[in-house]
Coordinates of C-alpha atoms in Angstrom, one line a residue:
M1 CA -53.9 -27.6 38.2
M2 CA -53.0 -30.2 40.9
N3 CA -51.5 -28.8 44.1
L4 CA -52.2 -25.2 42.8
K5 CA -52.9 -23.7 46.2
H6 CA -50.0 -25.5 47.8
N7 CA -47.5 -23.9 45.4
I8 CA -49.1 -20.4 45.3
V9 CA -46.3 -18.7 47.3
V10 CA -43.6 -20.3 45.1
V11 CA -45.4 -19.2 42.0
A12 CA -45.9 -15.7 43.3
L13 CA -42.2 -15.5 43.8
L14 CA -41.7 -16.7 40.3
L15 CA -43.9 -14.0 39.0
V16 CA -41.8 -11.4 40.7
S17 CA -38.7 -13.1 39.3
C18 CA -40.3 -12.8 35.9
A19 CA -40.6 -9.0 36.3
H20 CA -36.9 -8.9 37.4
A21 CA -35.9 -11.0 34.4
S22 CA -37.8 -8.6 32.1
Q23 CA -35.8 -5.7 33.5
Q24 CA -32.6 -7.6 32.9
D25 CA -33.4 -8.7 29.4
T26 CA -34.3 -5.3 28.3
G27 CA -31.5 -3.7 30.2
Q28 CA -29.5 -3.3 27.0
A29 CA -31.5 -0.3 26.1
E30 CA -31.0 1.2 29.5
K31 CA -27.3 1.1 29.9
P32 CA -26.3 4.4 28.4
G33 CA -28.5 6.0 31.0
F34 CA -31.9 7.6 31.2
E35 CA -32.0 8.6 34.8
A36 CA -33.8 5.9 36.8
E37 CA -37.6 6.2 36.3
K38 CA -39.9 6.2 39.2
Q39 CA -41.7 2.9 39.5
A40 CA -45.1 3.3 38.0
E41 CA -48.0 2.5 40.3
L42 CA -48.7 -1.1 39.8
P43 CA -52.2 -2.5 39.4
K44 CA -53.7 -4.3 42.4
Q45 CA -53.9 -7.6 40.7
E46 CA -55.2 -10.5 42.5
L47 CA -53.3 -13.7 41.9
T48 CA -56.2 -15.7 40.6
E49 CA -56.0 -19.2 39.3
Q50 CA -56.5 -17.9 35.7
V51 CA -53.6 -15.4 36.0
L52 CA -51.4 -18.1 37.5
Y53 CA -52.4 -20.6 34.8
E54 CA -51.6 -18.1 32.0
Y55 CA -48.3 -17.3 33.7
L56 CA -47.3 -20.9 34.0
L57 CA -48.2 -21.6 30.3
S58 CA -46.0 -18.6 29.3
E59 CA -43.1 -20.0 31.3
M60 CA -43.5 -23.5 30.0
A61 CA -43.4 -22.2 26.4
L62 CA -40.1 -20.5 27.2
Q63 CA -38.8 -23.6 29.0
R64 CA -39.6 -25.8 25.9
G65 CA -37.9 -23.4 23.5
Q66 CA -41.0 -21.8 22.1
P67 CA -40.3 -18.1 22.6
E68 CA -42.9 -17.1 19.9
L69 CA -45.7 -18.7 21.8
A70 CA -44.4 -17.3 25.1
A71 CA -44.5 -13.8 23.7
Q72 CA -48.2 -14.2 22.6
L73 CA -49.1 -15.7 26.0
Y74 CA -47.3 -12.9 27.9
L75 CA -49.1 -10.3 25.8
K76 CA -52.4 -11.9 26.7
L77 CA -51.4 -11.9 30.4
A78 CA -50.3 -8.2 30.1
N79 CA -53.7 -7.2 28.6
S80 CA -55.5 -9.0 31.5
T81 CA -53.3 -7.8 34.3
R82 CA -52.4 -4.3 33.0
D83 CA -49.0 -4.8 34.7
P84 CA -46.4 -2.6 32.9
R85 CA -43.6 -5.2 33.8
V86 CA -45.4 -8.0 32.0
A87 CA -46.2 -5.7 29.0
R88 CA -42.6 -4.7 28.8
Y89 CA -41.5 -8.3 28.9
A90 CA -44.0 -9.4 26.3
A91 CA -42.8 -6.6 24.0
H92 CA -39.2 -7.7 24.5
L93 CA -40.0 -11.3 23.6
A94 CA -42.1 -10.4 20.6
F95 CA -39.3 -8.1 19.3
E96 CA -36.7 -10.8 19.8
T97 CA -38.8 -13.3 17.9
R98 CA -39.5 -10.9 15.1
Q99 CA -43.2 -10.8 15.6
M100 CA -43.5 -7.2 14.8
D101 CA -47.3 -6.8 15.0
K102 CA -47.3 -8.4 18.4
A103 CA -44.3 -6.3 19.5
M104 CA -46.1 -3.1 18.4
E105 CA -49.2 -4.1 20.3
A106 CA -47.1 -4.9 23.4
F107 CA -45.2 -1.6 23.2
N108 CA -48.3 0.5 22.7
L109 CA -49.9 -1.4 25.7
W110 CA -46.8 -0.6 27.8
L111 CA -47.0 3.1 26.9
E112 CA -50.7 3.2 27.5
I113 CA -50.2 1.8 31.0
E114 CA -47.1 4.0 31.6
P115 CA -47.7 7.1 29.5
N116 CA -44.8 9.0 31.1
S117 CA -42.2 6.2 30.7
L118 CA -39.2 7.4 28.7
L119 CA -38.1 3.9 28.1
A120 CA -41.5 3.0 26.6
K121 CA -41.4 6.0 24.3
Q122 CA -37.9 5.2 23.1
A123 CA -38.6 1.6 22.7
L124 CA -41.8 2.3 20.6
A125 CA -39.9 4.8 18.5
T126 CA -37.1 2.3 17.9
L127 CA -39.5 -0.3 16.8
L128 CA -41.3 2.1 14.4
I129 CA -38.1 3.3 12.9
S130 CA -36.8 -0.2 12.4
G131 CA -40.1 -1.0 10.7
G132 CA -39.6 2.0 8.3
K133 CA -42.3 4.1 10.0
L134 CA -40.4 7.3 10.5
D135 CA -43.4 9.6 10.5
E136 CA -45.1 7.5 13.2
A137 CA -42.0 7.6 15.3
R138 CA -41.8 11.4 15.1
P139 CA -44.4 12.2 17.8
H140 CA -42.9 9.7 20.2
L141 CA -39.5 11.2 19.8
L142 CA -40.7 14.7 20.2
S143 CA -42.6 13.6 23.3
L144 CA -39.5 11.9 24.6
L145 CA -37.4 15.0 24.4
A146 CA -40.2 17.3 25.7
A147 CA -40.7 15.2 28.7
T148 CA -37.0 15.4 29.7
T149 CA -36.1 18.3 31.9
E150 CA -32.5 17.2 32.3
N151 CA -29.9 15.3 30.3
V152 CA -31.5 16.2 26.9
G153 CA -28.0 15.6 25.4
N154 CA -28.0 12.0 26.7
I155 CA -31.3 11.3 24.9
F156 CA -29.9 12.7 21.6
M157 CA -27.0 10.3 22.1
R158 CA -29.4 7.4 22.5
I159 CA -31.8 8.1 19.7
S160 CA -29.4 9.3 17.0
P161 CA -28.0 5.8 16.2
M162 CA -31.4 4.4 15.4
I163 CA -32.3 7.4 13.3
A164 CA -28.9 7.3 11.5
S165 CA -29.6 3.6 10.6
Y166 CA -32.7 4.6 8.7
P167 CA -32.1 3.7 5.0
D168 CA -33.5 7.1 3.6
K169 CA -30.6 9.3 4.8
S170 CA -32.3 12.5 3.7
A171 CA -35.5 11.6 5.7
A172 CA -33.4 10.7 8.7
F173 CA -31.5 14.1 8.4
N174 CA -34.8 16.0 8.2
L175 CA -36.2 14.3 11.2
L176 CA -33.1 14.8 13.4
R177 CA -32.9 18.4 12.3
E178 CA -36.5 18.9 13.4
L179 CA -35.7 17.3 16.7
A180 CA -32.5 19.3 17.3
Q181 CA -33.9 22.7 16.3
P182 CA -35.2 23.6 19.8
Y183 CA -31.8 22.7 21.3
P184 CA -29.2 24.9 19.6
R185 CA -27.0 24.9 22.8
V186 CA -27.0 21.2 23.3
A187 CA -23.6 19.9 21.9
E188 CA -24.9 16.4 21.6
A189 CA -27.8 17.5 19.3
R190 CA -25.3 19.3 17.0
W191 CA -23.0 16.3 17.1
A192 CA -25.8 13.9 16.2
L193 CA -27.0 16.1 13.4
A194 CA -23.5 16.4 12.0
Q195 CA -23.3 12.6 11.6
V196 CA -26.6 12.3 10.0
A197 CA -25.8 15.2 7.7
E198 CA -22.6 13.5 6.5
A199 CA -24.5 10.3 5.8
A200 CA -27.0 12.4 3.8
G201 CA -24.2 13.8 1.7
K202 CA -24.3 17.3 3.3
H203 CA -20.6 17.5 4.1
E204 CA -20.4 21.3 4.6
L205 CA -23.4 21.3 6.9
A206 CA -21.9 18.3 8.8
L207 CA -18.7 20.2 9.3
E208 CA -20.5 23.2 10.6
E209 CA -22.6 21.3 13.0
A210 CA -19.5 19.4 14.3
R211 CA -17.7 22.7 14.8
Q212 CA -20.6 23.9 16.8
A213 CA -20.7 20.8 18.9
Y214 CA -16.9 21.2 19.6
A215 CA -17.4 24.9 20.5
L216 CA -20.1 24.0 23.0
R217 CA -18.1 21.2 24.6
P218 CA -14.4 21.7 23.8
E219 CA -13.4 19.1 26.3
W220 CA -15.5 16.3 24.7
D221 CA -13.4 13.7 22.9
S222 CA -16.3 12.6 20.6
A223 CA -16.7 16.2 19.3
V224 CA -13.0 16.6 18.4
L225 CA -12.9 13.1 16.8
L226 CA -15.9 13.9 14.7
N227 CA -14.4 17.2 13.6
A228 CA -11.1 15.5 12.7
Q229 CA -12.9 12.6 10.8
L230 CA -14.9 15.2 8.7
L231 CA -11.7 17.2 8.0
Q232 CA -9.5 14.3 7.0
G233 CA -10.7 14.0 3.5
V234 CA -10.8 17.7 2.7
A235 CA -8.1 19.3 4.9
P236 CA -6.0 16.6 6.5
Q237 CA -3.3 19.0 7.9
Q238 CA -6.1 21.0 9.5
A239 CA -7.4 17.8 11.1
L240 CA -3.9 17.0 12.4
T241 CA -3.5 20.5 13.9
L242 CA -7.0 20.2 15.6
L243 CA -6.0 16.9 17.2
K244 CA -2.6 18.1 18.3
N245 CA -4.1 21.2 20.0
Y246 CA -6.7 19.1 21.7
L247 CA -4.0 16.7 23.1
E248 CA -2.0 19.6 24.4
S249 CA -5.0 20.4 26.7
Y250 CA -6.2 16.8 27.3
P251 CA -3.0 14.6 26.9
D252 CA -4.5 11.5 28.6
T253 CA -7.3 11.0 26.1
K254 CA -6.4 7.6 24.7
E255 CA -8.8 7.4 21.8
V256 CA -7.9 10.9 20.5
R257 CA -4.2 10.1 20.6
L258 CA -4.7 6.8 18.9
F259 CA -6.7 8.5 16.1
Y260 CA -4.0 11.2 15.8
A261 CA -1.3 8.5 15.5
R262 CA -3.3 6.8 12.7
A263 CA -4.0 10.0 11.0
L264 CA -0.2 10.8 11.0
M265 CA 0.4 7.5 9.4
E266 CA -2.1 8.2 6.7
Q267 CA -0.2 11.4 5.9
K268 CA 3.1 9.5 5.7
Q269 CA 4.4 11.3 8.8
N270 CA 5.8 8.1 10.1
R271 CA 8.3 9.5 12.6
E272 CA 5.6 11.6 14.3
A273 CA 3.2 8.7 14.2
R274 CA 5.7 6.4 15.9
A275 CA 6.2 9.0 18.7
E276 CA 2.5 9.0 19.3
F277 CA 2.2 5.2 19.3
Q278 CA 5.2 5.0 21.5
R279 CA 3.7 7.4 24.0
L280 CA 0.6 5.2 24.1
L281 CA 2.7 2.1 24.5
N282 CA 4.5 3.7 27.4
A283 CA 1.1 4.2 29.0
Y284 CA -0.2 0.7 28.1
P285 CA 3.0 -1.5 28.0
D286 CA 1.0 -4.7 27.7
N287 CA -0.8 -3.6 24.5
A288 CA 0.5 -5.9 21.8
D289 CA -1.2 -3.9 19.0
L290 CA 0.6 -0.7 20.0
A291 CA 4.0 -2.5 20.1
F292 CA 3.3 -4.0 16.7
A293 CA 2.4 -0.6 15.2
V294 CA 5.6 1.0 16.6
G295 CA 7.6 -2.0 15.2
L296 CA 6.1 -1.7 11.7
L297 CA 6.7 2.0 11.6
S298 CA 10.4 1.4 12.6
L299 CA 10.6 -1.2 9.8
D300 CA 9.1 1.2 7.3
M301 CA 11.6 3.9 8.4
G302 CA 14.5 1.5 7.9
E303 CA 15.3 1.4 11.6
L304 CA 15.6 -2.4 11.4
D305 CA 17.2 -3.2 14.8
R306 CA 14.8 -1.0 16.7
G307 CA 11.8 -2.5 14.7
E308 CA 13.0 -6.0 15.5
K309 CA 13.0 -5.2 19.2
E310 CA 9.5 -3.7 19.1
L311 CA 8.1 -6.6 17.1
Q312 CA 9.7 -9.0 19.6
Q313 CA 8.0 -7.0 22.4
A314 CA 4.6 -7.6 20.6
L315 CA 5.4 -11.3 20.4
T316 CA 6.5 -11.6 24.0
N317 CA 3.3 -10.6 25.7
R318 CA 1.3 -13.1 23.5
K319 CA -1.6 -10.8 23.0
K320 CA -1.0 -10.2 19.3
D321 CA -1.6 -12.9 16.7
E322 CA 1.9 -14.6 16.5
N323 CA 1.3 -15.4 12.8
V324 CA 1.1 -11.8 12.0
V325 CA 4.2 -10.8 14.0
Y326 CA 6.3 -13.7 12.7
Y327 CA 5.4 -12.7 9.1
Y328 CA 6.7 -9.1 9.6
L329 CA 9.7 -10.4 11.5
G330 CA 10.4 -12.4 8.3
Q331 CA 10.1 -9.3 6.2
L332 CA 12.4 -7.5 8.6
S333 CA 15.0 -10.3 8.4
E334 CA 14.8 -10.1 4.6
A335 CA 15.5 -6.4 4.8
K336 CA 18.5 -7.1 6.9
K337 CA 19.6 -9.7 4.2
Q338 CA 19.4 -12.4 6.8
D339 CA 17.7 -15.0 4.6
K340 CA 18.1 -17.9 7.1
A341 CA 16.4 -16.0 9.9
A342 CA 13.7 -14.9 7.4
M343 CA 13.0 -18.5 6.5
Q344 CA 12.7 -19.5 10.2
N345 CA 10.3 -16.6 10.9
Y346 CA 8.2 -17.4 7.8
S347 CA 8.0 -21.1 8.8
K348 CA 6.4 -20.1 12.1
V349 CA 3.4 -18.5 10.3
K350 CA 1.2 -21.5 10.7
D351 CA -2.2 -20.0 10.0
G352 CA -4.2 -16.9 9.2
E353 CA -4.2 -14.3 6.5
Y354 CA -0.3 -14.2 6.2
N355 CA 0.2 -17.9 5.9
F356 CA 0.0 -18.0 2.1
S357 CA 2.2 -14.9 1.7
A358 CA 4.8 -16.4 4.0
R359 CA 4.9 -19.7 2.0
L360 CA 5.4 -17.6 -1.2
R361 CA 8.4 -15.8 0.4
M362 CA 9.8 -19.2 1.6
A363 CA 9.7 -20.5 -2.0
Y364 CA 11.4 -17.3 -3.2
L365 CA 14.2 -17.7 -0.6
T366 CA 14.6 -21.4 -1.3
N367 CA 15.0 -20.7 -5.0
K368 CA 17.4 -17.9 -4.2
L369 CA 19.6 -20.5 -2.4
G370 CA 19.7 -22.4 -5.7
K371 CA 17.2 -25.0 -4.7
L372 CA 14.8 -24.7 -7.5
D373 CA 13.2 -28.1 -7.1
E374 CA 12.6 -27.6 -3.4
A375 CA 11.1 -24.2 -4.1
R376 CA 8.7 -25.8 -6.6
Q377 CA 7.7 -28.5 -4.2
L378 CA 7.0 -25.9 -1.5
L379 CA 4.6 -24.1 -3.9
H380 CA 2.9 -27.4 -4.9
K381 CA 2.3 -28.2 -1.3
T382 CA 0.8 -24.8 -0.6
V383 CA -3.0 -24.9 -0.5
A384 CA -4.7 -22.1 -2.3
K385 CA -8.0 -21.0 -0.8
N386 CA -9.3 -19.1 -3.8
N387 CA -8.6 -18.4 -7.5
Q388 CA -6.6 -15.4 -6.8
Q389 CA -4.1 -17.5 -4.8
R390 CA -4.1 -20.2 -7.4
V391 CA -3.1 -17.5 -9.9
Q392 CA -0.3 -16.3 -7.6
L393 CA 1.1 -19.8 -7.2
A394 CA 1.3 -20.3 -10.9
M395 CA 2.8 -16.9 -11.5
V396 CA 5.5 -17.4 -8.8
E397 CA 6.4 -20.8 -10.1
A398 CA 6.6 -19.5 -13.6
Q399 CA 8.7 -16.6 -12.4
I400 CA 11.4 -18.8 -10.7
L401 CA 11.5 -21.0 -13.8
R402 CA 11.9 -17.9 -16.0
D403 CA 14.8 -16.6 -13.8
A404 CA 16.4 -20.1 -14.3
K405 CA 16.1 -19.6 -18.1
Q406 CA 13.7 -22.6 -18.2
F407 CA 11.3 -20.6 -20.4
E408 CA 9.4 -23.7 -21.9
S409 CA 8.7 -25.1 -18.4
A410 CA 7.6 -21.7 -17.2
Y411 CA 5.2 -21.5 -20.3
Q412 CA 3.8 -24.9 -19.5
V413 CA 3.1 -24.0 -15.8
L414 CA 1.1 -21.0 -17.0
M415 CA -0.8 -23.0 -19.7
L416 CA -1.7 -25.5 -17.0
G417 CA -3.0 -22.7 -14.9
L418 CA -5.1 -21.5 -17.9
E419 CA -6.6 -25.0 -18.2
K420 CA -7.9 -24.7 -14.6
L421 CA -8.8 -21.0 -15.0
P422 CA -9.6 -20.3 -18.6
N423 CA -9.2 -16.7 -19.8
Q424 CA -7.6 -15.6 -16.5
P425 CA -6.0 -12.2 -17.8
D426 CA -2.8 -12.3 -15.7
L427 CA -2.0 -15.9 -16.6
M428 CA -2.8 -15.3 -20.3
Y429 CA -0.6 -12.2 -20.5
E430 CA 2.4 -13.9 -18.9
A431 CA 1.9 -17.0 -21.0
A432 CA 1.8 -14.9 -24.2
M433 CA 4.9 -13.1 -23.3
L434 CA 6.8 -16.3 -22.7
A435 CA 5.5 -17.7 -26.1
D436 CA 6.9 -14.6 -27.8
K437 CA 10.2 -15.1 -26.0
A438 CA 10.3 -18.7 -27.2
G439 CA 9.7 -17.6 -30.8
K440 CA 6.1 -18.6 -30.9
H441 CA 5.0 -15.3 -32.4
D442 CA 1.7 -16.6 -33.8
V443 CA 0.7 -18.0 -30.4
F444 CA 1.8 -14.7 -28.7
E445 CA -0.4 -12.7 -31.1
K446 CA -3.4 -15.0 -30.8
M447 CA -3.3 -14.8 -27.0
M448 CA -2.8 -11.1 -26.9
R449 CA -5.7 -10.5 -29.2
K450 CA -7.9 -12.8 -27.1
L451 CA -6.8 -10.9 -24.0
I452 CA -7.8 -7.6 -25.6
E453 CA -11.1 -9.1 -26.5
I454 CA -11.7 -10.3 -22.9
D455 CA -10.3 -7.1 -21.3
P456 CA -10.6 -4.2 -23.8
G457 CA -9.2 -1.7 -21.2
N458 CA -5.9 -3.7 -20.8
A459 CA -3.3 -1.1 -21.8
Q460 CA -0.5 -3.6 -21.3
A461 CA -1.9 -6.1 -23.8
Y462 CA -2.2 -3.4 -26.5
N463 CA 1.4 -2.3 -25.7
A464 CA 2.8 -5.8 -25.7
L465 CA 1.2 -6.8 -29.0
G466 CA 2.2 -3.5 -30.6
Y467 CA 5.8 -3.5 -29.3
G468 CA 6.2 -7.1 -30.3
L469 CA 5.4 -6.2 -33.9
L470 CA 7.7 -3.1 -33.8
E471 CA 10.6 -5.1 -32.4
R472 CA 10.3 -7.6 -35.3
N473 CA 9.7 -4.6 -37.6
E474 CA 6.5 -6.1 -38.9
R475 CA 3.2 -4.3 -39.9
V476 CA 4.5 -1.1 -38.3
P477 CA 1.5 1.1 -39.0
E478 CA -0.8 -1.5 -37.4
A479 CA 1.7 -1.8 -34.5
M480 CA 1.8 1.9 -33.9
K481 CA -2.0 2.0 -33.7
L482 CA -1.9 -0.6 -31.0
V483 CA 0.7 1.3 -29.0
E484 CA -1.2 4.5 -29.4
K485 CA -4.3 2.8 -28.0
A486 CA -2.3 1.7 -25.0
Y487 CA -1.0 5.3 -24.6
Q488 CA -4.6 6.6 -24.6
L489 CA -5.4 4.1 -21.8
A490 CA -2.2 4.8 -19.7
P491 CA -0.5 8.0 -20.8
E492 CA 1.8 8.0 -17.7
D493 CA 3.1 4.4 -18.1
V494 CA 6.9 4.6 -18.8
G495 CA 7.0 1.3 -20.7
I496 CA 4.2 2.6 -23.1
I497 CA 5.9 5.9 -23.5
D498 CA 9.1 4.0 -24.5
S499 CA 7.0 2.0 -27.0
M500 CA 5.7 5.3 -28.5
G501 CA 9.2 6.5 -29.0
F502 CA 10.4 3.2 -30.5
G503 CA 7.3 3.2 -32.8
Y504 CA 8.1 6.7 -34.1
Y505 CA 11.7 5.4 -34.8
R506 CA 10.3 2.6 -36.9
L507 CA 8.2 5.2 -38.8
G508 CA 11.2 7.3 -39.4
N509 CA 10.0 10.3 -37.3
L510 CA 13.3 10.7 -35.3
P511 CA 12.5 14.1 -33.5
K512 CA 9.2 12.7 -32.3
S513 CA 10.9 9.4 -31.3
L514 CA 13.5 11.3 -29.2
E515 CA 10.8 13.4 -27.5
Y516 CA 9.2 10.3 -26.1
L517 CA 12.2 8.3 -25.4
R518 CA 13.9 11.1 -23.4
R519 CA 10.7 11.6 -21.5
A520 CA 10.6 7.8 -20.7
Y521 CA 14.4 7.7 -19.7
A522 CA 14.0 10.7 -17.4
A523 CA 11.2 8.9 -15.6
N524 CA 13.0 5.6 -15.4
P525 CA 16.6 5.1 -16.6
D526 CA 15.9 1.5 -17.6
P527 CA 18.6 -0.3 -19.8
E528 CA 16.1 -1.1 -22.6
I529 CA 15.0 2.5 -22.8
A530 CA 18.7 3.5 -22.9
A531 CA 19.2 1.0 -25.7
H532 CA 16.4 2.5 -27.7
L533 CA 17.4 6.1 -27.0
G534 CA 21.0 5.4 -28.0
E535 CA 19.8 3.7 -31.2
V536 CA 17.8 6.8 -32.2
L537 CA 20.7 9.1 -31.4
W538 CA 23.0 7.0 -33.6
A539 CA 20.5 7.2 -36.4
Q540 CA 20.5 11.0 -36.1
G541 CA 24.2 11.0 -36.4
E542 CA 24.9 11.8 -32.8
K543 CA 27.1 8.6 -32.4
E544 CA 29.4 9.8 -29.6
Q545 CA 26.3 10.7 -27.5
A546 CA 24.8 7.3 -28.3
K547 CA 28.0 5.5 -27.2
K548 CA 28.1 7.5 -24.0
M549 CA 24.4 6.7 -23.4
W550 CA 25.1 2.9 -23.8
S551 CA 28.3 3.0 -21.8
D552 CA 26.8 4.8 -18.8
A553 CA 23.8 2.5 -18.9
L554 CA 26.0 -0.6 -19.1
K555 CA 28.0 0.5 -16.1
A556 CA 24.8 0.7 -14.1
N557 CA 23.4 -2.5 -15.5
P558 CA 26.4 -4.8 -16.4
D559 CA 24.2 -7.8 -16.9
S560 CA 21.8 -6.2 -19.4
T561 CA 21.5 -8.5 -22.4
V562 CA 19.7 -5.8 -24.4
L563 CA 22.4 -3.3 -24.0
Q564 CA 25.1 -5.8 -24.9
V565 CA 23.2 -6.7 -28.1
V566 CA 22.7 -3.1 -29.2
I567 CA 26.3 -2.1 -28.5
K568 CA 27.6 -5.1 -30.4
K569 CA 25.2 -4.3 -33.3
F570 CA 26.5 -0.7 -33.7
T571 CA 30.0 -0.9 -32.5
P572 CA 31.2 -4.5 -33.4

């Protein structure tokens, strides 16, 4: 305690500084705005050596990185001085260091010293709720609302997030409904209750409360946004109409217009969405996200030149991640069949979530130029960050090899992938299909049966195995059962519908076969389906109709091997 009296003035100033610091540190809870509270009458505390000593110990603990100890020391000082500022600071430190018992003691002391403090009541209620003590928080919240003669709505806006965060959503709803019941004409109370009701699964009640909040304050953007959010899932067009009408009265409300634009996108009303994003972009020309959204919508609508200009605008102001913009510029260049420009754009995607996809597209375009080996090297140099990407790399490499008719090499790539990722369903399926194509029917069947065992809900595996047997005209009844299982799992899958038709053809049930094949061809005029349908028509004696079916399909698909084979078989 050397030089204690000599430094007494300095330390007194530090003590005042501490009080100010406590106000700043807890200011986060004050920002939304209780009206400024009158300063409580402070105790006439003499600055004794003991008080000074305890204060210095507290500060030293903070200086030495021991906030837990500092909180305990400040709480002791608050008890001895009865100074609300010190109690408040002790409570803040205890809460920040997760000493909940000490925090509760400090908050209760603060409220005991300042029983009319709205901040103290809210702080204590917050602590109780975060500690799962909803019932204990209730009287403090009721007292908080009752003590407020003005700006009750403001208090509801402040307390509703902490109530909404309570894990038991029904209990949170019941509490907020009790708090809101005396205030039927307070829009914020209805708004808060609507949010908690939705979280509790009471959608209709949430909608009604949101409507009431909007009716009480029709100019309030938060009210119209909540109404639109609640309507989106059940009546999306009604939500759009609500937003549109609001914007006619309040056209400069940015958040509502942005929500409206996104809602239009969700409803696939891209032209209208682009107009809204463009209006926002006109008001905020430096906003790269808006320019990017307008560009993507133009790209989606096929207006490629305009989309390119808008994406370039997003790129120019350098406020949007360049990697993302260059990726979509690459997509746009591909759509314009400008493969060289696409490669250049993709090569500029150096990092981020689109880097991997950009490299896959570069490999595809490189292979398209006839540079198969370079494309494979690009894939080999691409670093996969997870198993999903490892699968994609193997699948893409196998695909470009398959396209080059190098089926055995494609098969080996997939088998190597399966060595690293055993039983991976996608790799196993593709490897099995290549084995079948290479005439390794026993390997194909073994792999498909293993895949069915691993993934019994895999409709494509049942269909592939069943169709493979049907195509070779082997074990037809067993094959048909497999295809029927696939049909049960995916009755709208066109390929499976085609297999059903082909299966009935193998069983000799031509009318049933035609029923399925015509349904499949109507959904997708695929050359293989046309080949099957023509074959059944031929078997029924409708040979001219079959020839026309094959001829028309071949004109549309001149490179179809399956059509060429079936035509040669029946009309040599």
